[in-house]
Coordinates of N, CA, C and O and ligand atoms in Angstrom, one line a residue:
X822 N 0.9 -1.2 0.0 CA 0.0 0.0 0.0 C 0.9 1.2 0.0 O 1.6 1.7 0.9
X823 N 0.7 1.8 -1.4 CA 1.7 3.6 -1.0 C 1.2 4.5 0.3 O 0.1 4.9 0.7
X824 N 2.1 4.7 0.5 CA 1.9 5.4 1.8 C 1.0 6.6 1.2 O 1.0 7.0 0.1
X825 N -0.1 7.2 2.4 CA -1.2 8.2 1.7 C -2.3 8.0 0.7 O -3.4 8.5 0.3
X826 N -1.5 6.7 0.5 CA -3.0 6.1 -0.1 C -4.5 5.8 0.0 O -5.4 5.6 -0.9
X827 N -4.4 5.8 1.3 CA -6.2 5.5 1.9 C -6.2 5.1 3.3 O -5.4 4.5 4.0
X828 N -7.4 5.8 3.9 CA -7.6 5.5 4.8 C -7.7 4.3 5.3 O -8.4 3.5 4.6
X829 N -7.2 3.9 6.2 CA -6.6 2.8 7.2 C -7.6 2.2 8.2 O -7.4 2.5 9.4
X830 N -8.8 1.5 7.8 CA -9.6 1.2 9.2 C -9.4 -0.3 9.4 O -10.0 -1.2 8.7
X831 N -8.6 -0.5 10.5 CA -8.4 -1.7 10.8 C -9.6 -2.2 11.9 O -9.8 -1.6 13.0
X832 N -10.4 -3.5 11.5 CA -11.3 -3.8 12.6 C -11.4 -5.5 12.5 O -11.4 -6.1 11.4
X833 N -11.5 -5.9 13.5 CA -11.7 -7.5 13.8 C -13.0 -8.1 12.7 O -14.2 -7.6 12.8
X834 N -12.6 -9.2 11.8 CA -13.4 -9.4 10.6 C -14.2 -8.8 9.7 O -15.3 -9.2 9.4
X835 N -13.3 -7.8 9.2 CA -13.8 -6.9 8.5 C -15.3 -5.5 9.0 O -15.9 -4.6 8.4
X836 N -15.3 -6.1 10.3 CA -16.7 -5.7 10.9 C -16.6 -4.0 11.0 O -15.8 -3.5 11.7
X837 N -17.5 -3.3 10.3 CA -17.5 -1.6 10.5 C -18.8 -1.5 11.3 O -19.4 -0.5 10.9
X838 N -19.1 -1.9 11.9 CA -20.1 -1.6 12.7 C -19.8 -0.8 13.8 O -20.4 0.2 13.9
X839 N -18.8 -1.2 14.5 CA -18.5 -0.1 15.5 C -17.4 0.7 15.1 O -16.5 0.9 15.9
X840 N -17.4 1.2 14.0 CA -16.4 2.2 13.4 C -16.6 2.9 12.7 O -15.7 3.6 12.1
X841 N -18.0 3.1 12.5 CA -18.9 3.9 11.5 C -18.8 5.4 11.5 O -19.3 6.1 10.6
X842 N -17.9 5.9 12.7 CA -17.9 7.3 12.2 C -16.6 7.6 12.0 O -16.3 8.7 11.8
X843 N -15.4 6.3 12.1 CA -14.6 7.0 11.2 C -14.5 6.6 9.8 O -13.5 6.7 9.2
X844 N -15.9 6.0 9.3 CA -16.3 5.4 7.8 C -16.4 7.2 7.3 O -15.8 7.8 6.4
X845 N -17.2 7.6 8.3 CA -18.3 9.0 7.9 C -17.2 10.0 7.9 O -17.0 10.8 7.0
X846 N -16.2 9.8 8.9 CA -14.9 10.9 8.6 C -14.1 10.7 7.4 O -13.6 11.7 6.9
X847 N -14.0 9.5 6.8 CA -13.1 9.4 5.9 C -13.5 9.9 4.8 O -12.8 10.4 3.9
X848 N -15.2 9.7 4.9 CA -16.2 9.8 3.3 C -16.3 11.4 3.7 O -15.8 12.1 2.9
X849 N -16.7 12.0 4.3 CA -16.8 13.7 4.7 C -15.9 14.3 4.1 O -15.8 14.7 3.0
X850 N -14.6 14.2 5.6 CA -13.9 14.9 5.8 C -12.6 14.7 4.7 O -12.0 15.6 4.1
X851 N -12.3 13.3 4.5 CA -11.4 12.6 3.6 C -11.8 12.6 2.2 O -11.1 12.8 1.2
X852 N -12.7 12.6 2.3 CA -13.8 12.7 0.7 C -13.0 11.2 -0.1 O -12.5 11.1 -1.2
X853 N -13.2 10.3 1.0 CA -13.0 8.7 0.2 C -14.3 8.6 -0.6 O -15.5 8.9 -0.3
X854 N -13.7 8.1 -1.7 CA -15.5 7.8 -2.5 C -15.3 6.4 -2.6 O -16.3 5.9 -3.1
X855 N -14.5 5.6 -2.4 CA -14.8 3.9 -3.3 C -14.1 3.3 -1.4 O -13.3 4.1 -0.8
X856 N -14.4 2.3 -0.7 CA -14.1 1.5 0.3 C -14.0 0.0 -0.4 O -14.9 -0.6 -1.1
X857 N -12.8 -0.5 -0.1 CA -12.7 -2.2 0.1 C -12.4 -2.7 1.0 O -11.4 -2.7 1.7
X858 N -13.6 -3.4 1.0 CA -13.6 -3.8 2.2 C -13.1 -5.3 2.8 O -13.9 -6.2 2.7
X859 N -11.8 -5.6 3.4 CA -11.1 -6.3 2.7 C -11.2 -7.7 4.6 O -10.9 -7.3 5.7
X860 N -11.6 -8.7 4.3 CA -11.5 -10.1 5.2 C -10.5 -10.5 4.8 O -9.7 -10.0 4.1
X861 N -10.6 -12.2 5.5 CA -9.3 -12.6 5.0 C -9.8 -14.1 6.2 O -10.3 -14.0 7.3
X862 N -9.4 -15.1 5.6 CA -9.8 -16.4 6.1 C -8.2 -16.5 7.4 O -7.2 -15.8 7.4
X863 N -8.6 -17.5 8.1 CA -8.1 -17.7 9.5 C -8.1 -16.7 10.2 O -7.1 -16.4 10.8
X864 N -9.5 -16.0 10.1 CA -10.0 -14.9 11.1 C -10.7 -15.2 12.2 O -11.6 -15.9 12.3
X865 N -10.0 -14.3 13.5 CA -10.1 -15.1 14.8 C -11.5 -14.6 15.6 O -11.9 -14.7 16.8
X866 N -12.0 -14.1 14.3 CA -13.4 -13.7 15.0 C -14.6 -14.4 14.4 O -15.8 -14.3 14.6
X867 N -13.9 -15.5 13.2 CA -14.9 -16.6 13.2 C -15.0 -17.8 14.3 O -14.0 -18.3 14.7
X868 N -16.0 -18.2 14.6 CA -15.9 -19.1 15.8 C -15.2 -19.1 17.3 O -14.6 -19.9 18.0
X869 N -15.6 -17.2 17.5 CA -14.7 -16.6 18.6 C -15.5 -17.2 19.5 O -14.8 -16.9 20.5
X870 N -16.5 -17.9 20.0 CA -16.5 -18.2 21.2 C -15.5 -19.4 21.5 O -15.1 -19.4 22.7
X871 N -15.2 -20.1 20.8 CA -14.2 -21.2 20.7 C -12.8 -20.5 21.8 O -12.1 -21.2 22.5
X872 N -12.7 -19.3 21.7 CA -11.2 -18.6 22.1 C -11.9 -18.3 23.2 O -11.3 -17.3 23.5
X873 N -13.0 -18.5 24.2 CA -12.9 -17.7 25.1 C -11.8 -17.9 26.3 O -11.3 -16.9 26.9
X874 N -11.6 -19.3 26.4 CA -10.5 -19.5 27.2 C -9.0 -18.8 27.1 O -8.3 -18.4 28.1
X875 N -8.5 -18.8 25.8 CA -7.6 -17.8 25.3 C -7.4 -16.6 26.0 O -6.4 -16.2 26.6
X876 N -8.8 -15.7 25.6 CA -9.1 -14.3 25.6 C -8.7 -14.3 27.5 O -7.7 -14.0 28.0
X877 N -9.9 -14.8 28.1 CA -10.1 -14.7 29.9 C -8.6 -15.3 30.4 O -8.2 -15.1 31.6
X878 N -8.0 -15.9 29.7 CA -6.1 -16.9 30.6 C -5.4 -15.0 30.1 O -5.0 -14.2 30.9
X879 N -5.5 -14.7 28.9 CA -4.3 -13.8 28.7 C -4.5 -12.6 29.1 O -3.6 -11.8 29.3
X880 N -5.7 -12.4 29.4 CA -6.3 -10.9 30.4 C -5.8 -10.9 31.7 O -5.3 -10.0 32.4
X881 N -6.0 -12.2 32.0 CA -5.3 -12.5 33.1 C -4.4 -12.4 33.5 O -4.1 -11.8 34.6
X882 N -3.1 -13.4 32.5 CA -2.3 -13.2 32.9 C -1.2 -12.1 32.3 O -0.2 -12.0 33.0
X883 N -1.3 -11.3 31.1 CA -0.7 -10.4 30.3 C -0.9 -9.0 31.2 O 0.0 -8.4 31.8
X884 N -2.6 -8.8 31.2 CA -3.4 -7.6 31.4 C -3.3 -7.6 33.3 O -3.5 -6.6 33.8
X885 N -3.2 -8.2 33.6 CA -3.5 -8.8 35.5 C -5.3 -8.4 35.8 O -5.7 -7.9 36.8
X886 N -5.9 -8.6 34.8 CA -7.3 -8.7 35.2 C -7.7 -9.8 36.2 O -7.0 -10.8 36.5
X887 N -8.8 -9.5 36.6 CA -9.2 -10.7 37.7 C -10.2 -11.3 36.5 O -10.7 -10.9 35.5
X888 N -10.1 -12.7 37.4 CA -10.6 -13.4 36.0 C -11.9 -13.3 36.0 O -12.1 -13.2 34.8
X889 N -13.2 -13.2 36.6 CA -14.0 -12.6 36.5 C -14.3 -11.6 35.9 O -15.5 -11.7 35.3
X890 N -13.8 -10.4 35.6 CA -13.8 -9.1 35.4 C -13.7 -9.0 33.8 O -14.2 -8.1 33.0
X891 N -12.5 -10.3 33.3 CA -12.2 -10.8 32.2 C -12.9 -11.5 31.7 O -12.7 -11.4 30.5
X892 N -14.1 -12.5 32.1 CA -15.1 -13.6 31.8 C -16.3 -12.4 31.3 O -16.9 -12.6 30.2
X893 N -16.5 -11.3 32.1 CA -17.4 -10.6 31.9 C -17.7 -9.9 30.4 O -18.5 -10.0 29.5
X894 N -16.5 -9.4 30.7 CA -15.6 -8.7 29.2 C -16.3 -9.6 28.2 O -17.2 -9.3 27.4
X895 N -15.5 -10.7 28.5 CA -15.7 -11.6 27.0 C -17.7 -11.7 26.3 O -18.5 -11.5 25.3
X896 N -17.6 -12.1 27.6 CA -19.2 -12.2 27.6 C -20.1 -11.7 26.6 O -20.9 -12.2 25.8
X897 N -19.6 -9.6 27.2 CA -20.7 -8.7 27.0 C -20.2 -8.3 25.5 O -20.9 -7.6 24.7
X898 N -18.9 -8.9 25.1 CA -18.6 -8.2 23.9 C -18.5 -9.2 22.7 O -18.5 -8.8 21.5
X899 N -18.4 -10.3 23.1 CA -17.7 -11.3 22.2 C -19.6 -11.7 21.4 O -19.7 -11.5 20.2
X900 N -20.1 -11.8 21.6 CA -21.8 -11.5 20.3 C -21.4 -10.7 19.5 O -21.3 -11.0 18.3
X901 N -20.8 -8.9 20.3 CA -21.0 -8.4 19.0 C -19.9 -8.0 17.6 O -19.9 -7.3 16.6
X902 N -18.9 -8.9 18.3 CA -18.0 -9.3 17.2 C -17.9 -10.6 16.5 O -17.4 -10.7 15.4
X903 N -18.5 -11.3 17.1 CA -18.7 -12.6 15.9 C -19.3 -12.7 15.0 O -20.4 -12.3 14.7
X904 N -18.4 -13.3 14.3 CA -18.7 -12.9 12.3 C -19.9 -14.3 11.7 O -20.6 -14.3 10.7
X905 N -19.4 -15.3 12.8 CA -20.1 -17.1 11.8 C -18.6 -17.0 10.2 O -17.4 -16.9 10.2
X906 N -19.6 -17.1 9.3 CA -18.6 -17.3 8.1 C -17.9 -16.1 7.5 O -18.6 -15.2 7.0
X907 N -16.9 -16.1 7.5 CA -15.9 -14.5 7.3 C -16.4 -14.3 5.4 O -16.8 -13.1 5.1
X908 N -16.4 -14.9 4.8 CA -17.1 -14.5 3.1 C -18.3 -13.8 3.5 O -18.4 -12.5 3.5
X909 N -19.3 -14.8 3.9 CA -20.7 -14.4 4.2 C -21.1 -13.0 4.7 O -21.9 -12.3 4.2
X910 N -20.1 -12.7 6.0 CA -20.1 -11.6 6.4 C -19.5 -10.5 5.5 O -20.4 -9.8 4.9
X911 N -18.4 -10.1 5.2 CA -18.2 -9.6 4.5 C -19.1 -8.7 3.1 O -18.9 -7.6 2.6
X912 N -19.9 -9.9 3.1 CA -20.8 -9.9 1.8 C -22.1 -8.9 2.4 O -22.6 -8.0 1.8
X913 N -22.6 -9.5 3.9 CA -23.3 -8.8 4.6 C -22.9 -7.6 4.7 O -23.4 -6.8 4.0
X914 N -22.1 -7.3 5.3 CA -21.3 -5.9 5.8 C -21.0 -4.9 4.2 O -21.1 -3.7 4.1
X915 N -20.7 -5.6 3.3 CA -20.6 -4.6 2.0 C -22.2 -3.8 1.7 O -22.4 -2.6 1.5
X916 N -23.5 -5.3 2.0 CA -24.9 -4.6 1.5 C -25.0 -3.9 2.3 O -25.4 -2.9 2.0
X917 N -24.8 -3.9 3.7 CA -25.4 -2.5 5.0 C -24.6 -1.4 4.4 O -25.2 -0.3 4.1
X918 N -23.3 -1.6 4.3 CA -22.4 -0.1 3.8 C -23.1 0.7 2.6 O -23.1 1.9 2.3
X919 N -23.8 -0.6 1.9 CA -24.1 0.2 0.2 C -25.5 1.2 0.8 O -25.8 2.3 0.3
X920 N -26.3 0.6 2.0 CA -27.5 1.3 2.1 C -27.0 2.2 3.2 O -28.0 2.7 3.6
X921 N -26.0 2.8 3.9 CA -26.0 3.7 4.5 C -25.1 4.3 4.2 O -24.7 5.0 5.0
X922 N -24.4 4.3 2.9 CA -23.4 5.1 1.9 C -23.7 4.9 0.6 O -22.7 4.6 -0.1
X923 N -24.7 5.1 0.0 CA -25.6 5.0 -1.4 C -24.7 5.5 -2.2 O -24.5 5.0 -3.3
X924 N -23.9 6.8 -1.9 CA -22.9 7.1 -3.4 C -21.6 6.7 -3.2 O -20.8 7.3 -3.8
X925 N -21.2 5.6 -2.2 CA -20.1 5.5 -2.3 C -19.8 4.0 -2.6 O -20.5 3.0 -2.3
X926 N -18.9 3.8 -3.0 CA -18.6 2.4 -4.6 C -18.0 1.5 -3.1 O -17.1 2.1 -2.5
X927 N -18.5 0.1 -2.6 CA -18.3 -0.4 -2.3 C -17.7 -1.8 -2.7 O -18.6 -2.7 -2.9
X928 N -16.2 -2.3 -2.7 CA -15.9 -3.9 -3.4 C -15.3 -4.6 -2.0 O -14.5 -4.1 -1.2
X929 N -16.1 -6.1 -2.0 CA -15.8 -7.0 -1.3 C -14.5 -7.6 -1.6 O -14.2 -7.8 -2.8
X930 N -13.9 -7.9 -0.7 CA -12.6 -8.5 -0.7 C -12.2 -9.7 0.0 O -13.0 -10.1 0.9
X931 N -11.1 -10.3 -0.2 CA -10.6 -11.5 0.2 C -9.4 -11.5 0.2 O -8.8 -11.3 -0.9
X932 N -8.4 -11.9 1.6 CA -7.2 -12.5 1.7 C -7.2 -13.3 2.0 O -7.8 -13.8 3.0
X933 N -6.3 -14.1 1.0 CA -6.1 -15.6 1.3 C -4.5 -15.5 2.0 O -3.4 -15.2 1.5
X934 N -4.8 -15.9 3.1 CA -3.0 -15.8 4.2 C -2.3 -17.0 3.2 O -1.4 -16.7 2.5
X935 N -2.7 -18.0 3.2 CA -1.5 -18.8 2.5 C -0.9 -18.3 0.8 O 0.2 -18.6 0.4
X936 N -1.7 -17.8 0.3 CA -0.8 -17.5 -1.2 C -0.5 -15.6 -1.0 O -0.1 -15.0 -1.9
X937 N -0.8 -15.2 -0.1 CA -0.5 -13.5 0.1 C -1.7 -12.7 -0.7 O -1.7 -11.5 -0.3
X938 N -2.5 -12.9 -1.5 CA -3.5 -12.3 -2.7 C -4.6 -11.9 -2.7 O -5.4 -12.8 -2.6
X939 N -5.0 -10.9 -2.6 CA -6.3 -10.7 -2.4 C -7.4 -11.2 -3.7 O -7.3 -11.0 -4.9
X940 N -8.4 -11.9 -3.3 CA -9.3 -11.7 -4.5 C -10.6 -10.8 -4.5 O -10.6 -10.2 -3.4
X941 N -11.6 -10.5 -5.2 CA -12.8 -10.0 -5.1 C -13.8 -11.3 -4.9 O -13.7 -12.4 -5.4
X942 N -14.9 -10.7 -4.1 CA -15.9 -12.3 -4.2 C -16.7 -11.8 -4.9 O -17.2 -10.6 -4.8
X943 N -16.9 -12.7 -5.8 CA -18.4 -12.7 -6.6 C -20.0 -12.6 -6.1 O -20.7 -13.2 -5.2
X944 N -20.3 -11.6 -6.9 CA -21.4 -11.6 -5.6 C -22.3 -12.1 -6.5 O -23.5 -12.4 -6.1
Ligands
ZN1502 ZN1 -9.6 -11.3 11.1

């Protein structure tokens, strides 16, 4: 990516749901007109409840949370990051963007970690 090239929204499986105003900053204030919105398989927010044990041991022991306080965490937040199938979503998350950014050109994307490549999905 050349540097200056585009706005940078990094979020756990492609998800813009909770980052929606700095979608609205980029398209305002940035005057981005086209978003790709880009997943990418062995994403750890498919089948995130699978990691809760992960998430609540390393809060624990990284963060010194009590583990309670950490179980909670997981709890209240880990629904509204889970993706189910990282394509699927993606595909979801492109049609919500197209209806709450109608003039701005939205393309679904795909990283495949083992060959480095992005592709487009067919919609
Ligand atoms: Zn991911």
């Amino acid at each position: 990516m050349p540097d200056n090239f585009a706005f940078i929204i990094r979020s756990g499986g492609a998800n813009l749901r909770y980052s929606e105003f700095k979608v609205s900053y980029a398209i305002a204030v940035g005057q981005v007109s086209y978003i790709a919105l880009i997943g990418h398989n062995n994403c750890g927010m498919v089948n995130l409840i699978s990691r809760q044990n992960d998430f609540v041991n390393g809060l624990v022991t990284r963060a010194g949370w009590p583990k309670e306080r950490a179980e909670e965490h997981f709890i209240q937040f880990a629904p509204m990051f889970e993706i189910g199938n990282a394509i699927d979503f993606i595909l979801s998350e492109t049609k919500r963007l197209r209806l709450r950014y109608p003039k701005i050109m939205i393309a679904p994307l795909f990283y495949l970690v083992e060959d480095n490549k992005l592709y487009f999905i067919n919609e």
